[in-house]
Amino acid sequence: LAELLEEEWAAMLCKPFFKEALDLSVEPTSSWLQRAHECVANYLKLEQPQAIEPLALERKLLVQLGDEGADSFAFTGILDRLDRSEADGGLTVVDYKTGKSPSQAYGDETNARILEEAFFQLKVYALLASRSAELGGEVPSVLRLLFLKGPTELLRPHAPSELADTEAVLLAIAAEIDRAAVTHTFEPTPGRLCDWCAFKHMCPAFVPGLVLGPPVTEADAPVPRRKSW
């Protein structure tokens, strides 16, 4: 895997958009590559890839949600991995995260909310997979997060009854985006990751040095990766 990483890294560095995304003027190539090797090493502590036969890898899903007409929206997402459980035959949505697992150092209610937020993306993937004819339309029964800084594995059961709520949330967000596009009203949402935002130089809500949460280190910042949902 280390050799494959070196080969892929060399190929990616030939692409201008990749260099721009990493902002190599701030952090040298060697630092990014070292972090990538650390992620691979930590991944191998969580599972052995040669023992896995996924049903889908990096699968792009495109599904129409909502009633036909004005309230219908097309949603797309790229599923990291979909596995078939040997134990019960159910489907498991697997998603890799380059950061650390969310803190559980708060009260029970806050901890539960933080975990639900962490799993929401996987609930979306489960919804898209369940509506995908290509994947058989089966509802995934397990959501699995692999945090490569740590490393840490988080598992959560998923029930068919959750699909309607997930779809309702997505449709509400889509409708809100639609309204904002029509009215040209985009309310900023300041947070602790504002320092890492590519649009802070033009955002009226950005205040340099303003602390809106726990300190953010370079290791906590989101690593650029392809997303499409």
mmCIF file of C-alpha atoms in Angstrom:
data_model
loop_
_atom_site.group_PDB
_atom_site.id
_atom_site.type_symbol
_atom_site.label_atom_id
_atom_site.label_comp_id
_atom_site.label_asym_id
_atom_site.label_seq_id
_atom_site.Cartn_x
_atom_site.Cartn_y
_atom_site.Cartn_z
ATOM 1 C CA LEU A 1 0.000 0.000 0.000
ATOM 2 C CA ALA A 2 2.858 2.384 0.761
ATOM 3 C CA GLU A 3 4.266 1.879 -2.746
ATOM 4 C CA LEU A 4 0.840 2.395 -4.316
ATOM 5 C CA LEU A 5 0.453 5.604 -2.327
ATOM 6 C CA GLU A 6 3.792 6.930 -3.575
ATOM 7 C CA GLU A 7 2.814 6.154 -7.174
ATOM 8 C CA GLU A 8 -0.604 7.760 -6.851
ATOM 9 C CA TRP A 9 0.888 10.783 -5.105
ATOM 10 C CA ALA A 10 3.379 11.340 -7.913
ATOM 11 C CA ALA A 11 0.581 11.110 -10.484
ATOM 12 C CA MET A 12 -1.646 13.532 -8.579
ATOM 13 C CA LEU A 13 1.122 16.120 -8.287
ATOM 14 C CA CYS A 14 1.096 16.388 -12.077
ATOM 15 C CA LYS A 15 -2.436 17.781 -11.904
ATOM 16 C CA PRO A 16 -2.583 21.578 -11.379
ATOM 17 C CA PHE A 17 -5.902 21.514 -9.494
ATOM 18 C CA PHE A 18 -4.432 19.081 -6.946
ATOM 19 C CA LYS A 19 -1.519 21.391 -6.123
ATOM 20 C CA GLU A 20 -3.885 24.326 -5.826
ATOM 21 C CA ALA A 21 -6.209 22.427 -3.484
ATOM 22 C CA LEU A 22 -3.349 21.492 -1.158
ATOM 23 C CA ASP A 23 -1.898 25.037 -1.190
ATOM 24 C CA LEU A 24 1.692 23.810 -1.248
ATOM 25 C CA SER A 25 2.926 27.370 -0.696
ATOM 26 C CA VAL A 26 1.753 27.032 2.928
ATOM 27 C CA GLU A 27 2.539 23.378 3.632
ATOM 28 C CA PRO A 28 5.271 21.446 1.771
ATOM 29 C CA THR A 29 4.583 18.334 -0.255
ATOM 30 C CA SER A 30 6.554 16.152 2.146
ATOM 31 C CA SER A 31 4.241 17.074 5.024
ATOM 32 C CA TRP A 32 1.102 16.128 3.099
ATOM 33 C CA LEU A 33 2.685 12.865 1.963
ATOM 34 C CA GLN A 34 3.707 11.995 5.515
ATOM 35 C CA ARG A 35 0.153 12.520 6.717
ATOM 36 C CA ALA A 36 -1.110 10.329 3.891
ATOM 37 C CA HIS A 37 1.260 7.521 4.943
ATOM 38 C CA GLU A 38 0.040 7.882 8.527
ATOM 39 C CA CYS A 39 -3.566 7.521 7.358
ATOM 40 C CA VAL A 40 -2.712 4.333 5.447
ATOM 41 C CA ALA A 41 -0.826 2.880 8.429
ATOM 42 C CA ASN A 42 -3.738 3.655 10.753
ATOM 43 C CA TYR A 43 -6.223 2.162 8.295
ATOM 44 C CA LEU A 44 -4.360 -1.149 8.444
ATOM 45 C CA LYS A 45 -4.864 -1.136 12.213
ATOM 46 C CA LEU A 46 -8.632 -1.136 11.662
ATOM 47 C CA GLU A 47 -8.933 -3.879 9.047
ATOM 48 C CA GLN A 48 -7.061 -5.995 6.525
ATOM 49 C CA PRO A 49 -8.126 -4.984 2.992
ATOM 50 C CA GLN A 50 -7.247 -8.370 1.464
ATOM 51 C CA ALA A 51 -10.034 -9.916 3.561
ATOM 52 C CA ILE A 52 -12.687 -7.551 2.199
ATOM 53 C CA GLU A 53 -14.782 -8.005 -0.928
ATOM 54 C CA PRO A 54 -16.860 -4.831 -1.210
ATOM 55 C CA LEU A 55 -20.014 -4.686 -3.297
ATOM 56 C CA ALA A 56 -19.222 -1.136 -4.375
ATOM 57 C CA LEU A 57 -16.247 1.232 -4.211
ATOM 58 C CA GLU A 58 -16.320 4.975 -4.930
ATOM 59 C CA ARG A 59 -19.761 4.432 -6.478
ATOM 60 C CA LYS A 60 -21.512 7.541 -7.732
ATOM 61 C CA LEU A 61 -25.234 7.452 -6.975
ATOM 62 C CA LEU A 62 -27.822 9.730 -8.550
ATOM 63 C CA VAL A 63 -31.372 9.560 -7.205
ATOM 64 C CA GLN A 64 -34.469 11.705 -7.635
ATOM 65 C CA LEU A 65 -36.065 12.467 -4.265
ATOM 66 C CA GLY A 66 -39.439 13.997 -3.445
ATOM 67 C CA ASP A 67 -42.701 14.012 -5.372
ATOM 68 C CA GLU A 68 -42.577 14.561 -9.088
ATOM 69 C CA GLY A 69 -42.737 18.208 -10.088
ATOM 70 C CA ALA A 70 -41.411 21.407 -8.528
ATOM 71 C CA ASP A 71 -40.692 19.760 -5.173
ATOM 72 C CA SER A 72 -38.505 17.042 -6.687
ATOM 73 C CA PHE A 73 -34.721 17.266 -6.500
ATOM 74 C CA ALA A 74 -31.860 15.201 -7.890
ATOM 75 C CA PHE A 75 -29.309 14.151 -5.279
ATOM 76 C CA THR A 76 -25.938 12.664 -6.031
ATOM 77 C CA GLY A 77 -23.274 11.229 -3.749
ATOM 78 C CA ILE A 78 -20.098 9.191 -4.046
ATOM 79 C CA LEU A 79 -20.230 6.205 -1.747
ATOM 80 C CA ASP A 80 -16.826 5.257 -0.335
ATOM 81 C CA ARG A 81 -17.704 1.597 0.133
ATOM 82 C CA LEU A 82 -20.611 -0.804 0.484
ATOM 83 C CA ASP A 83 -20.064 -4.216 2.119
ATOM 84 C CA ARG A 84 -22.133 -7.345 2.561
ATOM 85 C CA SER A 85 -21.975 -8.671 6.130
ATOM 86 C CA GLU A 86 -20.924 -12.300 6.445
ATOM 87 C CA ALA A 87 -22.712 -12.508 9.784
ATOM 88 C CA ASP A 88 -26.285 -11.593 8.800
ATOM 89 C CA GLY A 89 -26.099 -10.821 5.079
ATOM 90 C CA GLY A 90 -27.025 -7.170 5.564
ATOM 91 C CA LEU A 91 -25.458 -4.178 3.839
ATOM 92 C CA THR A 92 -22.961 -1.874 5.545
ATOM 93 C CA VAL A 93 -22.194 1.664 4.405
ATOM 94 C CA VAL A 94 -18.503 2.408 5.063
ATOM 95 C CA ASP A 95 -17.025 5.905 5.008
ATOM 96 C CA TYR A 96 -13.405 6.942 5.595
ATOM 97 C CA LYS A 97 -12.484 10.107 7.484
ATOM 98 C CA THR A 98 -8.953 11.503 7.561
ATOM 99 C CA GLY A 99 -9.572 13.276 10.878
ATOM 100 C CA LYS A 100 -10.246 12.058 14.397
ATOM 101 C CA SER A 101 -13.521 10.764 15.798
ATOM 102 C CA PRO A 102 -15.859 13.345 17.367
ATOM 103 C CA SER A 103 -15.342 14.120 21.022
ATOM 104 C CA GLN A 104 -17.643 12.468 23.525
ATOM 105 C CA ALA A 105 -16.538 14.583 26.464
ATOM 106 C CA TYR A 106 -19.877 16.312 26.991
ATOM 107 C CA GLY A 107 -23.240 15.393 28.478
ATOM 108 C CA ASP A 108 -25.234 12.431 27.202
ATOM 109 C CA GLU A 109 -27.618 14.584 25.140
ATOM 110 C CA THR A 110 -24.814 16.567 23.502
ATOM 111 C CA ASN A 111 -22.754 13.433 22.860
ATOM 112 C CA ALA A 112 -25.731 11.765 21.176
ATOM 113 C CA ARG A 113 -26.336 14.827 18.977
ATOM 114 C CA ILE A 114 -22.665 14.944 17.956
ATOM 115 C CA LEU A 115 -22.741 11.279 16.923
ATOM 116 C CA GLU A 116 -25.961 11.731 14.954
ATOM 117 C CA GLU A 117 -24.391 14.632 13.077
ATOM 118 C CA ALA A 118 -21.311 12.502 12.353
ATOM 119 C CA PHE A 119 -23.479 9.721 10.897
ATOM 120 C CA PHE A 120 -25.834 11.940 8.890
ATOM 121 C CA GLN A 121 -23.737 11.729 5.723
ATOM 122 C CA LEU A 122 -23.863 7.928 5.923
ATOM 123 C CA LYS A 123 -27.640 8.056 6.439
ATOM 124 C CA VAL A 124 -27.802 9.995 3.169
ATOM 125 C CA TYR A 125 -25.708 7.323 1.439
ATOM 126 C CA ALA A 126 -28.000 4.652 2.886
ATOM 127 C CA LEU A 127 -31.005 6.480 1.449
ATOM 128 C CA LEU A 128 -29.398 6.828 -1.982
ATOM 129 C CA ALA A 129 -28.310 3.182 -1.979
ATOM 130 C CA SER A 130 -31.825 2.049 -1.045
ATOM 131 C CA ARG A 131 -33.241 3.947 -4.056
ATOM 132 C CA SER A 132 -30.565 2.735 -6.457
ATOM 133 C CA ALA A 133 -31.747 0.111 -8.914
ATOM 134 C CA GLU A 134 -28.111 -0.622 -9.720
ATOM 135 C CA LEU A 135 -27.507 -1.710 -6.114
ATOM 136 C CA GLY A 136 -30.760 -3.658 -5.865
ATOM 137 C CA GLY A 137 -32.707 -1.146 -3.763
ATOM 138 C CA GLU A 138 -31.791 -2.860 -0.489
ATOM 139 C CA VAL A 139 -31.706 -0.760 2.704
ATOM 140 C CA PRO A 140 -28.300 -0.842 4.478
ATOM 141 C CA SER A 141 -28.575 -2.075 8.075
ATOM 142 C CA VAL A 142 -25.243 -0.786 9.438
ATOM 143 C CA LEU A 143 -23.359 2.514 9.143
ATOM 144 C CA ARG A 144 -19.592 2.356 9.725
ATOM 145 C CA LEU A 145 -17.221 5.303 10.139
ATOM 146 C CA LEU A 146 -13.458 4.761 9.979
ATOM 147 C CA PHE A 147 -11.504 7.697 11.420
ATOM 148 C CA LEU A 148 -7.882 7.404 10.309
ATOM 149 C CA LYS A 149 -6.504 9.744 12.923
ATOM 150 C CA GLY A 150 -6.477 7.641 16.050
ATOM 151 C CA PRO A 151 -7.568 5.367 14.492
ATOM 152 C CA THR A 152 -11.183 4.817 15.577
ATOM 153 C CA GLU A 153 -14.129 2.805 14.293
ATOM 154 C CA LEU A 154 -17.722 3.866 14.984
ATOM 155 C CA LEU A 155 -20.693 1.639 14.186
ATOM 156 C CA ARG A 156 -24.389 2.495 14.170
ATOM 157 C CA PRO A 157 -27.396 0.359 13.241
ATOM 158 C CA HIS A 158 -29.661 1.730 10.534
ATOM 159 C CA ALA A 159 -33.357 0.936 10.128
ATOM 160 C CA PRO A 160 -35.642 1.321 7.082
ATOM 161 C CA SER A 161 -37.886 3.557 9.206
ATOM 162 C CA GLU A 162 -35.134 6.223 9.182
ATOM 163 C CA LEU A 163 -35.238 6.742 5.418
ATOM 164 C CA ALA A 164 -38.280 9.038 5.439
ATOM 165 C CA ASP A 165 -36.754 11.391 8.016
ATOM 166 C CA THR A 166 -33.453 11.554 6.116
ATOM 167 C CA GLU A 167 -35.272 12.329 2.877
ATOM 168 C CA ALA A 168 -37.338 15.040 4.601
ATOM 169 C CA VAL A 169 -34.185 16.748 5.882
ATOM 170 C CA LEU A 170 -32.561 16.651 2.442
ATOM 171 C CA LEU A 171 -35.643 18.047 0.730
ATOM 172 C CA ALA A 172 -35.866 20.865 3.277
ATOM 173 C CA ILE A 173 -32.200 21.768 2.709
ATOM 174 C CA ALA A 174 -32.661 21.634 -1.070
ATOM 175 C CA ALA A 175 -35.730 23.880 -0.866
ATOM 176 C CA GLU A 176 -33.813 26.351 1.290
ATOM 177 C CA ILE A 177 -30.935 26.439 -1.216
ATOM 178 C CA ASP A 178 -33.442 26.916 -4.026
ATOM 179 C CA ARG A 179 -35.027 29.891 -2.256
ATOM 180 C CA ALA A 180 -31.625 31.397 -1.503
ATOM 181 C CA ALA A 181 -30.635 31.120 -5.171
ATOM 182 C CA VAL A 182 -33.793 32.919 -6.253
ATOM 183 C CA THR A 183 -33.568 35.701 -3.655
ATOM 184 C CA HIS A 184 -29.749 35.890 -3.653
ATOM 185 C CA THR A 185 -29.859 35.600 0.137
ATOM 186 C CA PHE A 186 -27.095 33.417 1.553
ATOM 187 C CA GLU A 187 -26.838 33.721 5.316
ATOM 188 C CA PRO A 188 -23.327 32.980 6.638
ATOM 189 C CA THR A 189 -22.883 30.389 9.370
ATOM 190 C CA PRO A 190 -19.758 31.378 11.344
ATOM 191 C CA GLY A 191 -17.985 28.557 13.133
ATOM 192 C CA ARG A 192 -14.630 27.365 14.340
ATOM 193 C CA LEU A 193 -13.548 26.280 10.844
ATOM 194 C CA CYS A 194 -13.935 29.765 9.342
ATOM 195 C CA ASP A 195 -10.158 30.211 9.308
ATOM 196 C CA TRP A 196 -9.948 27.365 6.778
ATOM 197 C CA CYS A 197 -12.683 28.659 4.471
ATOM 198 C CA ALA A 198 -11.643 29.559 0.920
ATOM 199 C CA PHE A 199 -14.197 32.386 0.818
ATOM 200 C CA LYS A 200 -13.365 34.150 4.081
ATOM 201 C CA HIS A 201 -11.763 37.076 2.251
ATOM 202 C CA MET A 202 -15.162 38.040 0.829
ATOM 203 C CA CYS A 203 -17.409 36.957 3.717
ATOM 204 C CA PRO A 204 -18.885 39.835 5.784
ATOM 205 C CA ALA A 205 -19.273 37.536 8.804
ATOM 206 C CA PHE A 206 -15.605 36.553 9.002
ATOM 207 C CA VAL A 207 -13.747 38.133 11.915
ATOM 208 C CA PRO A 208 -10.016 37.238 12.041
ATOM 209 C CA GLY A 209 -9.036 35.820 15.406
ATOM 210 C CA LEU A 210 -12.615 35.374 16.628
ATOM 211 C CA VAL A 211 -12.879 32.151 18.648
ATOM 212 C CA LEU A 212 -16.219 30.419 18.120
ATOM 213 C CA GLY A 213 -15.352 27.025 19.547
ATOM 214 C CA PRO A 214 -12.459 24.777 20.564
ATOM 215 C CA PRO A 215 -9.115 25.680 18.952
ATOM 216 C CA VAL A 216 -8.596 24.248 15.488
ATOM 217 C CA THR A 217 -5.195 22.800 14.676
ATOM 218 C CA GLU A 218 -3.778 22.039 11.261
ATOM 219 C CA ALA A 219 -4.453 18.354 11.865
ATOM 220 C CA ASP A 220 -8.138 19.063 12.555
ATOM 221 C CA ALA A 221 -8.661 20.992 9.348
ATOM 222 C CA PRO A 222 -10.532 19.221 6.563
ATOM 223 C CA VAL A 223 -8.316 17.481 4.042
ATOM 224 C CA PRO A 224 -9.319 18.310 0.438
ATOM 225 C CA ARG A 225 -11.150 15.388 -1.100
ATOM 226 C CA ARG A 226 -13.689 14.820 -3.803
ATOM 227 C CA LYS A 227 -17.300 15.124 -2.689
ATOM 228 C CA SER A 228 -20.419 15.392 -4.745
ATOM 229 C CA TRP A 229 -23.514 15.417 -2.643
#
